[in-house]
Coordinates of C-alpha atoms and ligand atoms in Angstrom, one line a residue:
X272 CA 141.4 172.3 45.5
X273 CA 137.8 172.3 43.7
X274 CA 134.8 173.4 45.9
X275 CA 133.0 170.1 46.3
X276 CA 136.1 168.0 46.9
X277 CA 136.4 170.8 49.9
X278 CA 135.8 169.0 53.3
X279 CA 131.6 170.3 54.4
X280 CA 133.4 172.5 57.2
X281 CA 135.3 174.3 54.5
X282 CA 132.7 175.2 52.7
X283 CA 130.4 178.4 52.6
X284 CA 127.3 177.7 53.9
X285 CA 125.0 177.2 50.9
X286 CA 123.7 181.2 49.6
X287 CA 126.1 183.0 51.5
X288 CA 129.2 184.5 50.4
X289 CA 133.0 185.0 50.8
X290 CA 134.0 188.6 49.9
X291 CA 137.2 188.6 48.2
X292 CA 138.8 192.0 48.2
X293 CA 137.2 192.6 44.4
X294 CA 133.5 191.9 45.9
X295 CA 134.4 194.1 48.4
X296 CA 135.5 196.8 46.5
X297 CA 131.8 196.5 44.3
X298 CA 130.1 196.8 47.7
X299 CA 131.4 199.8 49.4
X300 CA 131.2 201.5 45.8
X301 CA 127.4 200.6 46.4
X302 CA 127.2 201.8 49.7
X303 CA 128.8 204.5 49.1
X304 CA 126.3 205.9 47.0
X305 CA 124.4 204.9 48.9
X306 CA 124.4 206.7 51.4
X307 CA 125.6 209.8 49.9
X308 CA 122.2 210.3 48.1
X309 CA 120.5 208.6 51.1
X310 CA 121.7 212.3 52.7
X311 CA 121.9 214.9 49.9
X312 CA 117.8 213.6 51.0
X313 CA 118.1 214.6 54.8
X314 CA 118.2 211.1 56.1
X315 CA 119.8 210.3 59.1
X316 CA 122.3 207.1 59.5
X317 CA 121.1 204.8 62.3
X318 CA 120.9 200.9 63.0
X319 CA 119.4 198.2 64.4
X320 CA 121.0 194.5 66.1
X321 CA 121.6 191.5 64.1
X322 CA 119.2 189.1 66.4
X323 CA 115.6 189.9 67.5
X324 CA 113.4 187.5 69.7
X325 CA 111.2 185.8 66.6
X326 CA 107.6 187.4 68.0
X327 CA 108.6 190.2 66.8
X328 CA 108.8 189.0 63.1
X329 CA 105.9 186.5 64.3
X330 CA 103.5 189.5 65.1
X331 CA 103.0 191.2 62.0
X332 CA 106.0 190.1 58.8
X333 CA 103.2 187.9 56.9
X334 CA 103.5 183.9 56.2
X335 CA 106.5 184.3 53.8
X336 CA 109.1 185.9 56.0
X337 CA 108.4 183.6 58.6
X338 CA 108.4 180.7 56.3
X339 CA 112.0 181.7 55.7
X340 CA 113.3 182.5 59.6
X341 CA 117.2 182.0 60.2
X342 CA 115.5 180.9 64.2
X343 CA 116.6 179.4 67.3
X344 CA 116.5 178.9 70.6
X345 CA 119.6 181.1 72.6
X346 CA 121.4 179.5 75.7
X347 CA 118.6 181.1 77.6
X348 CA 116.3 179.5 75.9
X349 CA 115.3 182.9 74.0
X350 CA 113.6 182.2 70.2
X351 CA 115.5 184.7 68.1
X352 CA 116.2 185.3 64.8
X353 CA 118.9 186.9 62.9
X354 CA 116.2 190.0 61.0
X355 CA 115.3 189.3 57.5
X356 CA 114.4 192.2 57.5
X357 CA 114.4 195.7 59.7
X358 CA 110.9 197.0 59.2
X359 CA 109.6 195.3 62.9
X360 CA 113.0 196.5 64.3
X361 CA 112.7 200.2 63.3
X362 CA 109.2 199.9 63.5
X363 CA 110.0 198.7 67.8
X364 CA 113.1 201.1 67.9
X365 CA 110.8 203.9 66.6
X366 CA 107.9 202.6 70.0
X367 CA 111.0 203.7 72.2
X368 CA 112.4 206.3 71.1
X369 CA 109.8 208.0 69.2
X370 CA 109.7 211.0 71.7
X371 CA 113.4 211.8 71.4
X372 CA 113.1 213.1 68.0
X373 CA 111.3 215.2 66.2
X374 CA 108.7 215.0 63.6
X375 CA 108.7 212.8 60.6
X376 CA 112.4 211.1 61.5
X377 CA 113.8 210.1 58.0
X378 CA 116.0 207.1 58.6
X379 CA 118.1 205.7 57.0
X380 CA 120.6 201.9 57.2
X381 CA 122.5 199.5 55.9
X382 CA 122.8 195.8 57.1
X383 CA 123.4 192.7 56.3
X384 CA 120.2 190.3 55.9
X385 CA 119.6 187.1 56.8
X386 CA 116.2 185.0 54.8
X387 CA 116.5 181.6 54.2
X388 CA 115.6 181.0 50.9
X389 CA 116.1 178.7 48.2
X390 CA 119.4 180.1 46.6
X391 CA 119.0 181.4 42.4
X392 CA 119.6 184.1 40.9
X393 CA 119.1 187.0 43.0
X394 CA 118.6 186.0 46.1
X395 CA 120.8 184.2 48.3
X396 CA 120.5 183.5 52.7
X397 CA 122.3 186.6 53.1
X398 CA 122.3 190.0 51.6
X399 CA 122.7 193.2 52.5
X400 CA 120.7 196.4 52.0
X401 CA 119.8 200.2 51.8
X402 CA 117.0 200.8 54.3
X403 CA 115.1 204.6 53.7
X404 CA 112.2 205.2 56.6
X405 CA 110.4 209.0 56.8
X406 CA 108.4 208.0 60.3
X407 CA 105.2 210.9 61.5
X408 CA 104.4 211.9 58.6
X409 CA 100.7 211.3 56.5
X410 CA 101.0 213.6 53.3
X411 CA 101.7 211.6 49.5
X412 CA 104.5 214.5 49.9
X413 CA 106.7 212.0 51.6
X414 CA 105.7 209.1 49.3
X415 CA 106.9 211.0 46.1
X416 CA 110.0 211.4 48.1
X417 CA 111.0 207.9 49.2
X418 CA 110.4 207.5 45.1
X419 CA 112.6 209.9 44.1
X420 CA 114.7 209.4 46.6
X421 CA 114.9 205.7 45.6
X422 CA 114.7 206.6 41.5
X423 CA 117.9 208.5 42.5
X424 CA 119.5 205.8 44.4
X425 CA 119.8 204.4 41.0
X426 CA 121.1 206.8 39.5
X427 CA 123.8 207.8 40.9
X428 CA 124.9 204.3 39.6
X429 CA 124.6 204.9 36.2
X430 CA 121.1 203.8 35.4
X431 CA 118.7 205.8 33.5
X432 CA 114.8 204.9 32.9
X433 CA 116.0 203.1 29.5
X434 CA 117.0 200.6 32.6
X435 CA 115.0 200.3 35.2
X436 CA 111.5 201.1 36.5
X437 CA 109.5 201.8 39.9
X438 CA 105.9 200.0 39.9
X439 CA 103.2 202.0 41.6
X440 CA 100.6 200.5 43.2
X441 CA 98.2 201.7 46.2
X442 CA 97.1 198.6 48.2
X443 CA 93.7 201.3 49.2
X444 CA 92.5 200.7 45.4
X445 CA 92.4 197.3 46.8
X446 CA 91.3 197.5 49.3
X447 CA 88.5 200.1 48.2
X448 CA 88.3 197.1 45.3
X449 CA 86.9 194.6 47.7
X450 CA 85.2 196.6 49.6
X451 CA 82.9 197.9 46.7
X452 CA 82.7 193.8 45.8
X453 CA 81.6 193.6 50.2
X454 CA 84.2 190.5 50.4
X455 CA 84.8 190.2 54.6
X456 CA 87.6 192.1 55.8
X457 CA 88.8 188.3 56.7
X458 CA 90.2 187.8 53.1
X459 CA 91.9 190.8 52.0
X460 CA 94.9 189.7 53.0
X461 CA 94.7 186.0 51.5
X462 CA 93.5 187.4 48.1
X463 CA 96.9 190.3 48.0
X464 CA 98.6 188.4 48.8
X465 CA 96.8 186.0 45.2
X466 CA 97.8 189.0 43.9
X467 CA 101.2 190.0 44.5
X468 CA 101.9 186.1 43.3
X469 CA 99.7 186.5 39.8
X470 CA 102.7 187.8 37.8
X471 CA 105.1 185.2 38.5
X472 CA 102.7 181.9 39.7
X473 CA 100.6 180.3 36.5
X474 CA 96.6 181.0 36.1
X475 CA 94.8 179.3 37.5
X476 CA 96.8 179.0 40.9
X477 CA 96.2 182.1 40.8
X478 CA 92.2 182.2 39.5
X479 CA 92.3 179.2 42.4
X480 CA 93.2 181.6 45.3
X481 CA 91.0 184.1 44.4
X482 CA 87.5 182.2 43.8
X483 CA 84.8 184.2 43.7
X484 CA 87.2 187.2 42.5
X485 CA 89.4 185.6 39.7
X486 CA 86.8 187.3 37.0
X487 CA 86.9 191.0 38.1
X488 CA 90.8 190.6 39.5
X489 CA 92.2 189.7 35.9
X490 CA 90.2 192.2 34.5
X491 CA 91.3 194.9 36.2
X492 CA 95.0 193.8 36.0
X493 CA 94.4 193.7 32.5
X494 CA 93.0 196.5 31.7
X495 CA 95.4 198.5 34.7
X496 CA 93.3 200.3 37.3
X497 CA 93.5 203.8 37.5
X498 CA 93.4 206.2 40.7
X499 CA 93.7 210.1 41.4
X500 CA 95.9 209.5 44.2
X501 CA 98.5 207.2 41.5
X502 CA 97.8 209.9 39.3
X503 CA 98.6 212.8 41.8
X504 CA 102.3 210.5 43.0
X505 CA 102.7 210.7 39.4
X506 CA 102.9 214.1 38.9
X507 CA 104.2 215.2 41.4
X508 CA 107.7 212.7 39.5
X509 CA 106.3 214.5 37.0
X510 CA 106.9 218.3 38.3
X511 CA 110.6 216.5 39.2
X512 CA 111.8 215.5 36.1
X513 CA 111.5 212.1 36.9
X514 CA 108.1 210.5 35.7
X515 CA 109.4 208.6 33.1
X516 CA 111.5 206.6 35.6
X517 CA 107.7 205.1 36.7
X518 CA 104.4 203.2 36.1
X519 CA 101.4 202.3 37.3
X520 CA 101.9 198.9 38.0
X521 CA 97.7 197.6 40.0
X522 CA 99.2 194.3 39.9
X523 CA 101.8 195.2 42.8
X524 CA 101.0 194.7 45.8
X525 CA 103.9 193.8 47.6
X526 CA 104.5 190.2 49.8
X527 CA 104.9 191.2 53.3
X528 CA 102.2 191.5 55.9
X529 CA 101.9 195.5 57.1
X530 CA 101.9 197.8 53.9
X531 CA 98.1 199.9 53.7
X532 CA 99.1 202.7 50.7
X533 CA 101.4 202.7 48.4
X534 CA 103.5 199.9 47.7
X535 CA 106.5 199.8 45.0
X536 CA 108.6 198.5 44.0
X537 CA 112.1 198.0 41.2
X538 CA 112.5 196.7 38.1
X539 CA 115.1 195.9 35.6
X540 CA 113.4 197.4 31.5
X541 CA 114.3 193.9 30.1
X542 CA 112.0 191.7 33.5
X543 CA 115.8 189.7 33.7
X544 CA 116.4 189.7 37.5
X545 CA 113.6 189.8 41.2
X546 CA 112.8 193.5 42.2
X547 CA 116.2 195.3 43.2
X548 CA 113.8 197.1 45.5
X549 CA 110.6 197.0 47.5
X550 CA 108.8 199.3 49.7
X551 CA 105.5 201.1 50.5
X552 CA 103.0 202.9 54.1
X553 CA 102.6 200.5 56.4
X554 CA 100.6 203.3 58.5
X555 CA 99.2 200.6 61.2
X556 CA 102.2 198.5 61.7
X557 CA 103.7 200.6 64.8
X558 CA 100.1 200.8 66.5
X559 CA 100.5 197.6 66.0
X560 CA 103.8 196.2 67.2
X561 CA 103.5 198.9 71.0
X562 CA 99.8 197.2 71.6
X563 CA 98.2 200.3 70.8
X564 CA 100.3 203.2 72.4
X565 CA 101.7 204.9 70.0
X566 CA 100.3 205.2 66.2
X567 CA 102.8 207.1 63.7
X568 CA 102.4 207.2 60.0
X569 CA 104.6 205.3 58.6
X570 CA 106.5 204.9 54.3
X571 CA 110.1 202.7 53.3
X572 CA 111.7 201.1 51.1
X573 CA 114.9 199.0 50.9
X574 CA 117.5 198.2 48.3
X575 CA 119.2 195.4 48.1
X576 CA 122.7 194.6 46.7
X577 CA 122.2 190.9 45.5
X578 CA 120.3 192.4 42.0
X579 CA 121.8 195.4 41.5
X580 CA 124.6 194.5 41.9
X581 CA 123.8 192.3 38.9
X582 CA 123.0 194.9 36.8
X583 CA 125.6 197.4 37.1
X584 CA 127.7 193.8 36.3
X585 CA 124.4 194.2 32.6
X586 CA 125.1 197.5 31.6
X587 CA 128.1 198.7 30.8
X588 CA 127.8 202.0 31.8
X589 CA 126.8 201.1 35.1
X590 CA 129.5 198.9 34.9
X591 CA 132.5 200.5 33.3
X592 CA 131.6 203.3 36.1
X593 CA 131.9 201.1 38.2
X594 CA 135.5 199.6 37.9
X595 CA 136.4 203.2 37.1
X596 CA 135.5 204.3 40.6
X597 CA 137.1 201.1 41.6
X598 CA 140.6 201.8 41.2
X599 CA 140.5 205.4 41.1
X600 CA 139.6 204.3 45.3
X601 CA 142.3 201.4 45.9
X602 CA 145.5 203.5 44.5
X603 CA 147.7 204.1 46.9
X604 CA 149.6 207.8 46.6
X605 CA 153.1 207.3 47.2
X606 CA 155.2 204.1 47.6
X607 CA 158.4 203.5 49.6
X608 CA 161.3 201.8 47.4
X609 CA 164.0 200.9 49.9
X610 CA 167.2 200.7 47.5
X611 CA 169.5 200.1 51.1
X612 CA 168.8 198.1 54.0
X613 CA 170.5 200.9 55.6
X614 CA 168.3 202.9 54.9
X615 CA 165.0 201.4 55.6
X616 CA 165.0 203.2 59.7
X617 CA 164.9 206.5 57.5
X618 CA 162.8 204.9 54.9
X619 CA 159.8 203.9 58.2
X620 CA 159.7 207.5 60.5
X621 CA 159.0 209.2 57.0
X622 CA 156.5 206.1 56.2
X623 CA 155.0 206.5 59.6
X624 CA 154.8 210.5 59.5
X625 CA 153.3 210.9 55.5
X626 CA 150.5 207.9 57.6
X627 CA 150.0 209.7 60.0
X628 CA 149.1 213.1 57.0
X629 CA 146.6 211.2 55.8
X630 CA 148.7 209.7 52.6
X631 CA 148.2 206.0 51.8
X632 CA 151.4 204.2 51.8
X633 CA 153.5 201.3 50.6
X634 CA 156.4 199.5 50.6
X635 CA 158.5 195.9 50.6
X636 CA 158.0 195.0 54.2
X637 CA 161.7 192.3 54.1
X638 CA 164.7 193.1 51.7
X639 CA 163.4 193.1 48.0
X640 CA 164.9 194.0 44.8
X641 CA 164.4 197.7 43.7
X642 CA 163.2 196.7 40.1
X643 CA 160.1 194.6 42.1
X644 CA 159.2 197.6 44.2
X645 CA 159.1 199.8 41.1
X646 CA 157.3 196.7 39.7
X647 CA 154.5 196.9 43.0
X648 CA 154.5 200.2 43.0
X649 CA 152.8 200.3 39.7
X650 CA 150.8 197.2 40.2
X651 CA 149.5 199.8 43.7
X652 CA 148.8 202.4 41.2
X653 CA 150.8 204.6 43.2
X654 CA 150.9 208.1 41.8
X655 CA 154.8 208.8 42.6
X656 CA 158.1 206.3 44.2
X657 CA 160.1 207.9 46.3
X658 CA 163.7 205.0 46.8
X659 CA 165.4 205.6 49.7
X660 CA 169.3 204.9 49.1
X661 CA 172.2 206.3 48.8
X662 CA 171.5 209.9 48.1
X663 CA 170.4 210.0 51.3
X664 CA 169.5 212.1 52.7
X665 CA 167.8 213.1 49.4
X666 CA 165.7 210.9 47.7
X667 CA 164.4 210.5 44.9
X668 CA 161.0 211.0 43.9
X669 CA 159.5 209.3 40.3
X670 CA 156.5 210.3 38.5
X671 CA 154.9 207.0 37.4
X672 CA 153.2 208.1 34.9
X673 CA 155.2 210.4 33.2
X674 CA 158.5 209.0 34.3
X675 CA 160.1 212.2 35.2
X676 CA 162.6 212.6 38.4
X677 CA 163.8 214.3 40.5
X678 CA 166.0 214.1 43.9
X679 CA 165.0 216.4 46.7
X680 CA 166.0 216.4 50.6
X681 CA 163.7 214.1 52.7
X682 CA 162.2 218.0 54.5
X683 CA 161.2 218.9 52.0
X684 CA 158.8 216.1 51.3
X685 CA 158.0 216.2 53.9
X686 CA 157.1 219.6 54.1
X687 CA 156.1 219.5 50.5
X688 CA 154.4 216.5 50.4
X689 CA 151.3 217.7 48.7
X690 CA 153.6 219.8 45.7
X691 CA 155.4 216.4 45.0
X692 CA 152.2 213.9 45.5
X693 CA 150.0 216.4 42.6
Ligands
LIG154 P1 111.6 193.0 50.3 O1 110.8 194.4 49.0 O2 110.9 192.1 50.8 O3 110.9 194.3 51.9 O4 112.7 193.5 50.1 C1 113.9 194.3 49.4 C2 114.9 194.3 48.6 O5 115.6 193.1 49.8 C3 114.4 192.7 48.1 O6 113.6 194.3 46.7 C4 115.9 192.9 47.9 O7 116.2 193.3 46.2 C5 116.9 192.5 48.0 N1 116.5 191.2 49.1 C6 115.5 190.7 49.9 N2 115.4 189.4 49.9 C7 116.8 188.5 48.8 C8 117.3 188.0 49.2 N3 117.2 186.9 49.6 N4 118.3 187.5 48.2 C9 118.7 189.2 47.7 N5 118.0 190.0 48.1 C10 116.6 190.2 49.0 C11 112.3 194.6 53.0 O8 112.9 193.9 52.8 C12 111.4 195.5 53.3 N6 111.7 195.8 54.7 C13 110.9 197.0 52.4 C14 110.6 198.0 54.0 C15 111.4 199.0 54.2 N7 109.7 198.9 53.6 C16 109.1 199.7 54.3 N8 110.6 199.7 54.8

């Protein structure tokens, strides 16, 4: 039935995705690489709840996120929201459990997030993020490590410095700038938001928001701005051979309110897509959320699955690597062909034992023509088909790629399965 003619309850909500098996395979491909690279950097996995008290986000995420909350009053009259991001949860969890862990913490998490955004390319109402955060480390070495991790995460998908760039900036660059121009601290947040949006908004609109600072801010954005800290950061990445992946761009300030220092966003080189990832330092958030009872330096970033998926599809090298990995992963080891129904019980007994040993096995649940069973073996990418029929207690092993066949005893199949499924 065409999507528009379906009754409303049979349609998915705008901005929400159904994950059919192929979509799940692509999602798992992304998650597997995310997890693998985060572990390479010594990060450990954790997770928070998908629903939080609305107040957690109202306190510090900033106006934009609060406007986008999926929130409601629960049956216990609590104001709750589906999580739009992980950082406030992380600050809450760290504040509660900080004593149980040695610093710095290096934590990562993969989960689903919800924002009531206008649905557009690269932006949905649900998405998955990998979050990587370092808690309890002031040194710039942590910022360098984190940017390097964001680069290596994308390299793991076959993407190169020709495909993406990490744009790095420092909020302190701007707060120093405001201080120098004697701008009162109450205006800083609004000014930072205006600079953050400047690349996406008409110049007049930004100029209006910046007021008397419009000319000096535009001049600084044009000249690029310089800072010793940013240079040191780039040098740190150069030492790792990663300098070609980054560019200093003081126009990046990030939309979220809690950042205090280095901030960065990752974009595709063509500038066609929305940000792939973003993050930075938020040294005051834990203290602000814990009402000053605990103060810990913190920094992190999140990478989303939506734009990354679009970029992988766009770049043939990355797309082919994904298709190859998915095809390999979806293959089964053995397809059991039941040629005689009398042998079904024997076949099932062996299937059970082979599955116990970790082999991926499939077979026809009901009586099916032998030719169709072999076709299924091929469709499922089985390395071998094992036929249970007149030869019992011997079984016929057929190698699906070469077509080579041999008869072996069913006992040998079990005892020597490693050499059979070679
Ligand atoms: P963010 O920039 O809001 O940062 O989101 C990070 C990434 O999540 C974005 O670059 C984008 O790829 C993806 N993303 C965000 N919203 C959507 C959406 N509506 N649809 C699809 N993808 C989306 C944060 O969330 C920070 N909490 C990151 C962080 C972690 N900072 C410190 N630690």
